[in-house]
mmCIF file of C-alpha atoms in Angstrom:
data_model
loop_
_atom_site.group_PDB
_atom_site.id
_atom_site.type_symbol
_atom_site.label_atom_id
_atom_site.label_comp_id
_atom_site.label_asym_id
_atom_site.label_seq_id
_atom_site.Cartn_x
_atom_site.Cartn_y
_atom_site.Cartn_z
ATOM 1 C CA GLU A 1 78.620 140.181 153.375
ATOM 2 C CA LEU A 2 80.092 139.927 156.876
ATOM 3 C CA GLY A 3 80.239 136.147 156.530
ATOM 4 C CA ARG A 4 82.019 136.480 153.189
ATOM 5 C CA ASN A 5 84.581 138.840 154.689
ATOM 6 C CA ILE A 6 85.236 136.435 157.558
ATOM 7 C CA LEU A 7 85.774 133.583 155.099
ATOM 8 C CA LYS A 8 88.005 135.789 152.926
ATOM 9 C CA SER A 9 90.123 136.356 156.012
ATOM 10 C CA CYS A 10 90.845 132.635 156.445
ATOM 11 C CA LYS A 11 93.838 130.883 154.967
ATOM 12 C CA PRO A 12 93.094 127.948 152.621
ATOM 13 C CA ASN A 13 91.700 124.788 154.269
ATOM 14 C CA ALA A 14 91.290 126.554 157.612
ATOM 15 C CA ILE A 15 89.432 125.554 160.757
ATOM 16 C CA LEU A 16 87.356 128.550 161.854
ATOM 17 C CA PHE A 17 85.846 128.986 165.313
ATOM 18 C CA THR A 18 82.902 131.366 165.047
ATOM 19 C CA ALA A 19 80.969 133.419 167.586
ATOM 20 C CA GLY A 20 77.609 131.728 167.108
ATOM 21 C CA ASP A 21 74.543 131.904 164.873
ATOM 22 C CA ALA A 22 75.083 135.532 163.872
ATOM 23 C CA ASP A 23 78.154 134.750 161.798
ATOM 24 C CA LEU A 24 77.765 130.962 161.395
ATOM 25 C CA ASN A 25 74.418 131.192 159.571
ATOM 26 C CA ALA A 26 75.859 133.617 157.031
ATOM 27 C CA ILE A 27 78.938 131.435 156.571
ATOM 28 C CA HIS A 28 76.907 128.258 156.073
ATOM 29 C CA TYR A 29 74.659 129.997 153.548
ATOM 30 C CA LEU A 30 77.708 130.996 151.521
ATOM 31 C CA GLN A 31 79.207 127.516 151.734
ATOM 32 C CA PHE A 32 76.074 125.414 151.197
ATOM 33 C CA ILE A 33 74.177 127.607 148.716
ATOM 34 C CA GLU A 34 76.846 129.642 146.921
ATOM 35 C CA ASN A 35 79.631 127.036 147.214
ATOM 36 C CA TYR A 36 81.959 129.739 148.531
ATOM 37 C CA ARG A 37 85.028 128.748 150.579
ATOM 38 C CA LYS A 38 83.833 125.224 151.355
ATOM 39 C CA ASP A 39 87.429 124.406 152.266
ATOM 40 C CA VAL A 40 86.874 126.147 155.628
ATOM 41 C CA SER A 41 85.446 124.122 158.536
ATOM 42 C CA ALA A 42 83.268 126.509 160.560
ATOM 43 C CA PHE A 43 82.829 125.419 164.184
ATOM 44 C CA PRO A 44 80.795 127.636 166.564
ATOM 45 C CA TYR A 45 82.717 128.024 169.818
ATOM 46 C CA ALA A 46 79.527 127.608 171.840
ATOM 47 C CA MET A 47 79.024 124.102 170.410
ATOM 48 C CA LEU A 48 82.334 122.674 171.605
ATOM 49 C CA ASP A 49 80.539 120.985 174.509
ATOM 50 C CA ARG A 50 77.675 119.480 172.473
ATOM 51 C CA PRO A 51 78.468 115.787 171.813
ATOM 52 C CA TRP A 52 76.185 115.455 168.784
ATOM 53 C CA PHE A 53 77.728 118.483 167.091
ATOM 54 C CA VAL A 54 81.279 117.461 167.968
ATOM 55 C CA SER A 55 80.595 114.043 166.401
ATOM 56 C CA LEU A 56 79.244 115.775 163.302
ATOM 57 C CA MET A 57 82.343 117.942 162.953
ATOM 58 C CA LYS A 58 84.649 114.967 163.494
ATOM 59 C CA GLN A 59 82.932 112.987 160.741
ATOM 60 C CA GLY A 60 82.159 115.895 158.427
ATOM 61 C CA ILE A 61 79.538 115.848 155.673
ATOM 62 C CA PRO A 62 80.832 115.006 152.183
ATOM 63 C CA ASP A 63 80.626 118.005 149.817
ATOM 64 C CA TYR A 64 79.409 120.268 152.640
ATOM 65 C CA ILE A 65 81.538 120.224 155.795
ATOM 66 C CA GLU A 66 85.217 119.335 155.972
ATOM 67 C CA SER A 67 85.901 117.138 159.003
ATOM 68 C CA VAL A 68 87.828 118.599 161.935
ATOM 69 C CA PRO A 69 90.791 116.700 163.460
ATOM 70 C CA ILE A 70 89.522 115.514 166.846
ATOM 71 C CA GLY A 71 91.557 112.957 168.781
ATOM 72 C CA TRP A 72 88.753 111.751 171.025
ATOM 73 C CA SER A 73 87.026 108.445 170.321
ATOM 74 C CA ASP A 74 83.279 108.341 169.698
ATOM 75 C CA TYR A 75 82.801 107.060 173.245
ATOM 76 C CA GLU A 76 84.878 109.896 174.712
ATOM 77 C CA ILE A 77 82.834 112.430 172.762
ATOM 78 C CA LEU A 78 79.492 111.004 173.868
ATOM 79 C CA SER A 79 80.661 110.925 177.502
ATOM 80 C CA MET A 80 81.933 114.525 177.546
ATOM 81 C CA ARG A 81 81.796 116.040 181.025
ATOM 82 C CA PRO A 82 83.832 118.305 183.314
ATOM 83 C CA TYR A 83 87.139 116.621 184.154
ATOM 84 C CA LYS A 84 89.012 116.768 187.456
ATOM 85 C CA TRP A 85 91.974 118.954 186.687
ATOM 86 C CA LYS A 86 95.179 120.485 187.945
ATOM 87 C CA SER A 87 96.750 123.395 186.100
ATOM 88 C CA GLN A 88 99.383 122.215 183.656
ATOM 89 C CA ASP A 89 101.371 123.327 180.633
ATOM 90 C CA ILE A 90 100.822 121.251 177.523
ATOM 91 C CA PRO A 91 103.605 121.622 174.922
ATOM 92 C CA ILE A 92 102.358 121.750 171.348
ATOM 93 C CA ASN A 93 104.558 120.242 168.668
ATOM 94 C CA TYR A 94 106.355 122.626 166.305
ATOM 95 C CA PRO A 95 107.003 120.561 163.152
ATOM 96 C CA GLU A 96 110.144 121.255 161.153
ATOM 97 C CA ARG A 97 107.999 121.957 158.110
ATOM 98 C CA MET A 98 106.732 125.114 159.841
ATOM 99 C CA ASN A 99 110.131 126.708 159.262
ATOM 100 C CA GLU A 100 109.214 126.923 155.587
ATOM 101 C CA GLU A 101 106.670 129.584 156.525
ATOM 102 C CA PHE A 102 108.112 130.979 159.769
ATOM 103 C CA ASN A 103 111.661 131.548 160.919
ATOM 104 C CA ILE A 104 111.609 131.617 164.713
ATOM 105 C CA GLU A 105 114.918 132.233 166.433
ATOM 106 C CA SER A 106 113.989 131.515 170.042
ATOM 107 C CA THR A 107 112.346 128.273 171.132
ATOM 108 C CA ASP A 108 111.178 130.109 174.268
ATOM 109 C CA SER A 109 108.240 131.437 172.289
ATOM 110 C CA ILE A 110 107.067 128.049 171.012
ATOM 111 C CA MET A 111 103.527 127.216 172.092
ATOM 112 C CA PHE A 112 102.641 125.884 175.514
ATOM 113 C CA LEU A 113 98.970 125.706 176.384
ATOM 114 C CA THR A 114 98.565 126.647 180.036
ATOM 115 C CA ILE A 115 95.311 124.900 180.836
ATOM 116 C CA GLU A 116 93.743 125.843 184.151
ATOM 117 C CA ALA A 117 90.624 124.487 185.805
ATOM 118 C CA ASN A 118 87.633 126.747 185.256
ATOM 119 C CA LEU A 119 84.989 125.005 187.387
ATOM 120 C CA GLU A 120 84.801 124.208 191.090
ATOM 121 C CA LYS A 121 82.645 122.001 193.281
ATOM 122 C CA GLY A 122 83.589 121.896 196.916
ATOM 123 C CA ASN A 123 87.349 121.471 197.093
ATOM 124 C CA ALA A 124 87.563 119.824 193.677
ATOM 125 C CA LYS A 125 88.515 121.714 190.526
ATOM 126 C CA TYR A 126 87.424 120.757 187.035
ATOM 127 C CA LEU A 127 88.103 121.588 183.410
ATOM 128 C CA SER A 128 85.012 122.092 181.269
ATOM 129 C CA SER A 129 84.624 119.805 178.269
ATOM 130 C CA ASP A 130 84.666 122.634 175.719
ATOM 131 C CA LYS A 131 88.063 123.872 176.876
ATOM 132 C CA ALA A 132 89.401 120.326 176.948
ATOM 133 C CA LEU A 133 88.189 119.710 173.401
ATOM 134 C CA LEU A 134 89.679 122.944 172.068
ATOM 135 C CA ALA A 135 93.095 121.947 173.402
ATOM 136 C CA ASN A 136 92.666 118.505 171.843
ATOM 137 C CA ILE A 137 91.817 119.962 168.423
ATOM 138 C CA ILE A 138 94.877 122.233 168.519
ATOM 139 C CA GLU A 139 97.107 119.311 169.489
ATOM 140 C CA THR A 140 95.566 116.779 167.094
ATOM 141 C CA ASN A 141 95.656 119.176 164.152
ATOM 142 C CA ASP A 142 99.464 119.383 164.496
ATOM 143 C CA TRP A 143 99.451 122.558 162.348
ATOM 144 C CA ASN A 144 98.285 120.632 159.286
ATOM 145 C CA ARG A 145 95.476 123.158 158.848
ATOM 146 C CA PRO A 146 95.435 126.851 159.785
ATOM 147 C CA ILE A 147 93.238 127.588 162.807
ATOM 148 C CA HIS A 148 91.314 130.868 162.905
ATOM 149 C CA PHE A 149 88.970 132.480 165.412
ATOM 150 C CA SER A 150 86.391 135.011 164.284
ATOM 151 C CA LEU A 151 87.111 138.384 165.891
ATOM 152 C CA PHE A 152 83.621 138.133 167.342
ATOM 153 C CA SER A 153 84.020 134.676 168.892
ATOM 154 C CA SER A 154 84.949 133.722 172.424
ATOM 155 C CA TYR A 155 88.417 132.492 173.224
ATOM 156 C CA ASP A 156 90.554 131.838 176.265
ATOM 157 C CA ASP A 157 93.219 134.186 177.547
ATOM 158 C CA TYR A 158 95.873 131.486 177.417
ATOM 159 C CA ILE A 159 95.847 131.461 173.604
ATOM 160 C CA LYS A 160 95.610 135.222 172.972
ATOM 161 C CA LYS A 161 99.389 135.612 173.035
ATOM 162 C CA TYR A 162 99.535 133.249 170.047
ATOM 163 C CA PHE A 163 97.054 135.268 167.949
ATOM 164 C CA GLN A 164 97.830 137.117 164.749
ATOM 165 C CA MET A 165 95.134 139.412 163.359
ATOM 166 C CA CYS A 166 94.252 138.183 159.892
ATOM 167 C CA GLY A 167 91.429 140.245 158.390
ATOM 168 C CA LEU A 168 88.280 139.682 160.431
ATOM 169 C CA THR A 169 89.855 136.743 162.247
ATOM 170 C CA TYR A 170 92.682 135.879 164.570
ATOM 171 C CA ARG A 171 94.957 133.171 163.234
ATOM 172 C CA LEU A 172 96.430 130.862 165.860
ATOM 173 C CA MET A 173 100.206 130.744 165.482
ATOM 174 C CA PRO A 174 102.668 128.181 166.913
ATOM 175 C CA PHE A 175 104.574 130.882 168.792
ATOM 176 C CA LYS A 176 103.970 134.082 170.757
ATOM 177 C CA THR A 177 103.261 136.744 168.164
ATOM 178 C CA THR A 178 104.059 139.659 170.469
ATOM 179 C CA GLU A 179 107.601 138.392 171.005
ATOM 180 C CA ASN A 180 108.136 138.001 167.261
ATOM 181 C CA ASN A 181 106.521 141.305 166.219
ATOM 182 C CA ILE A 182 103.964 139.727 163.909
ATOM 183 C CA THR A 183 100.723 140.503 165.723
ATOM 184 C CA ILE A 184 99.068 141.506 162.433
ATOM 185 C CA ASP A 185 99.158 139.912 158.990
ATOM 186 C CA ILE A 186 99.088 143.347 157.405
ATOM 187 C CA ASP A 187 99.010 142.283 153.754
ATOM 188 C CA HIS A 188 96.143 139.830 154.163
ATOM 189 C CA THR A 189 94.161 142.169 156.419
ATOM 190 C CA GLU A 190 94.483 145.042 153.969
ATOM 191 C CA GLU A 191 93.294 142.790 151.136
ATOM 192 C CA VAL A 192 89.990 142.629 152.997
ATOM 193 C CA LEU A 193 89.850 146.203 154.299
ATOM 194 C CA LEU A 194 90.815 147.991 151.087
ATOM 195 C CA ASP A 195 88.521 145.990 148.798
ATOM 196 C CA GLU A 196 85.485 148.170 148.145
ATOM 197 C CA ASN A 197 83.439 145.024 147.477
ATOM 198 C CA SER A 198 83.873 144.110 151.142
ATOM 199 C CA PHE A 199 81.445 146.882 152.099
ATOM 200 C CA LYS A 200 79.102 147.266 149.119
ATOM 201 C CA ASP A 201 76.041 146.012 151.043
ATOM 202 C CA LEU A 202 76.739 147.846 154.287
ATOM 203 C CA GLY A 203 74.126 150.482 153.480
ATOM 204 C CA THR A 204 71.327 147.918 153.714
ATOM 205 C CA VAL A 205 71.687 148.086 157.499
ATOM 206 C CA LEU A 206 69.670 151.317 157.359
ATOM 207 C CA ASN A 207 66.586 149.524 156.012
ATOM 208 C CA SER A 208 66.980 145.969 157.296
ATOM 209 C CA ASP A 209 68.793 146.273 160.580
ATOM 210 C CA MET A 210 68.983 143.138 162.725
ATOM 211 C CA PRO A 211 70.737 144.275 165.931
ATOM 212 C CA ARG A 212 71.591 140.696 166.921
ATOM 213 C CA ALA A 213 73.865 140.501 163.868
ATOM 214 C CA SER A 214 74.560 144.091 162.863
ATOM 215 C CA HIS A 215 76.199 144.950 166.185
ATOM 216 C CA LEU A 216 79.122 142.869 164.947
ATOM 217 C CA LEU A 217 79.819 145.519 162.310
ATOM 218 C CA GLN A 218 81.422 147.701 164.956
ATOM 219 C CA GLY A 219 84.431 145.430 164.561
ATOM 220 C CA TYR A 220 85.193 146.883 161.124
ATOM 221 C CA ARG A 221 86.280 150.258 162.516
ATOM 222 C CA TRP A 222 88.372 148.648 165.221
ATOM 223 C CA ILE A 223 90.290 146.639 162.601
ATOM 224 C CA PHE A 224 90.910 149.717 160.450
ATOM 225 C CA LEU A 225 92.181 151.667 163.452
ATOM 226 C CA THR A 226 94.386 148.807 164.677
ATOM 227 C CA VAL A 227 96.134 148.406 161.316
ATOM 228 C CA ALA A 228 96.436 152.180 160.872
ATOM 229 C CA GLU A 229 98.083 152.447 164.292
ATOM 230 C CA LYS A 230 100.536 149.703 163.320
ATOM 231 C CA HIS A 231 101.573 151.627 160.192
ATOM 232 C CA TYR A 232 101.844 154.877 162.141
ATOM 233 C CA ASN A 233 104.081 153.279 164.778
ATOM 234 C CA ASN A 234 106.233 151.836 161.992
ATOM 235 C CA GLY A 235 106.720 155.316 160.554
ATOM 236 C CA ASP A 236 104.365 154.954 157.570
ATOM 237 C CA ARG A 237 102.064 157.870 158.260
ATOM 238 C CA ALA A 238 100.817 158.010 154.662
ATOM 239 C CA MET A 239 99.451 154.462 154.798
ATOM 240 C CA ALA A 240 97.884 155.140 158.186
ATOM 241 C CA GLU A 241 96.060 158.129 156.698
ATOM 242 C CA THR A 242 94.947 156.048 153.707
ATOM 243 C CA LEU A 243 93.366 153.501 156.023
ATOM 244 C CA ILE A 244 91.568 156.158 158.062
ATOM 245 C CA GLU A 245 90.222 157.771 154.883
ATOM 246 C CA SER A 246 89.066 154.388 153.581
ATOM 247 C CA MET A 247 87.377 153.670 156.908
ATOM 248 C CA HIS A 248 85.341 156.878 156.672
ATOM 249 C CA GLU A 249 84.491 156.149 153.028
ATOM 250 C CA TYR A 250 83.432 152.522 153.446
ATOM 251 C CA ILE A 251 81.845 152.839 156.902
ATOM 252 C CA PRO A 252 80.168 156.265 156.993
ATOM 253 C CA VAL A 253 78.785 157.448 160.312
ATOM 254 C CA GLU A 254 75.364 157.764 158.672
ATOM 255 C CA ILE A 255 75.236 153.959 158.514
ATOM 256 C CA ILE A 256 77.191 152.929 161.616
ATOM 257 C CA PRO A 257 77.152 155.933 163.985
ATOM 258 C CA MET A 258 80.481 156.479 165.684
ATOM 259 C CA GLN A 259 78.894 157.372 169.010
ATOM 260 C CA ASP A 260 77.195 153.974 169.197
ATOM 261 C CA TYR A 261 80.458 152.202 169.854
ATOM 262 C CA TYR A 262 83.190 154.740 170.616
#
């Protein structure tokens, strides 16, 4: 159910970076067995530095995994390693076609990836291969496909300012969302939160709890509260109250105790 809700949160034909096995296994089951949302390419963040897996995602598997746009050659993938690095800003193209979906007034907010070295050996500084590959995927994709990160996945601080909450994911945007007041895709997030089918199996946690996966469920309440706060700050107190009431209805404390996480 959690995997389905994550996939529901993705825009069509998305690239999704997941946390790891806890959400990836559920997502692959839905895609491979139930043929649900096979348009989404699920890529575990922890596998960005595994050459064999990167090659797999670049090639894809017909009828199972959509290929991911990766600009590295096969040789460059197989020889992945930490790279000597100096901090630099990498401008990411903002195609004119993006104006059909977004109307951004200031070019100051257009994306620049500030990539800093994250490894050291002696006086030398290096960039790890996973961070280098992530930047390459963002650049190579050229906004042809939406890029999402599971709320439970890892991500670097330098891209957080370009995140928009979209259901149980963050969607990577081509501009700083805080400066454009679109930090939350409210309509799409509420489609997930206010659908009672999104939580119909939550009660099974009581009898078949797997802490390695079920701890992720704490994220549900945080999303409800974040969207409710947004409505409250915008003056829509009634909608904020509706979300809080729905949170208590769909995620009762008897199933996910409040004191466990708050």
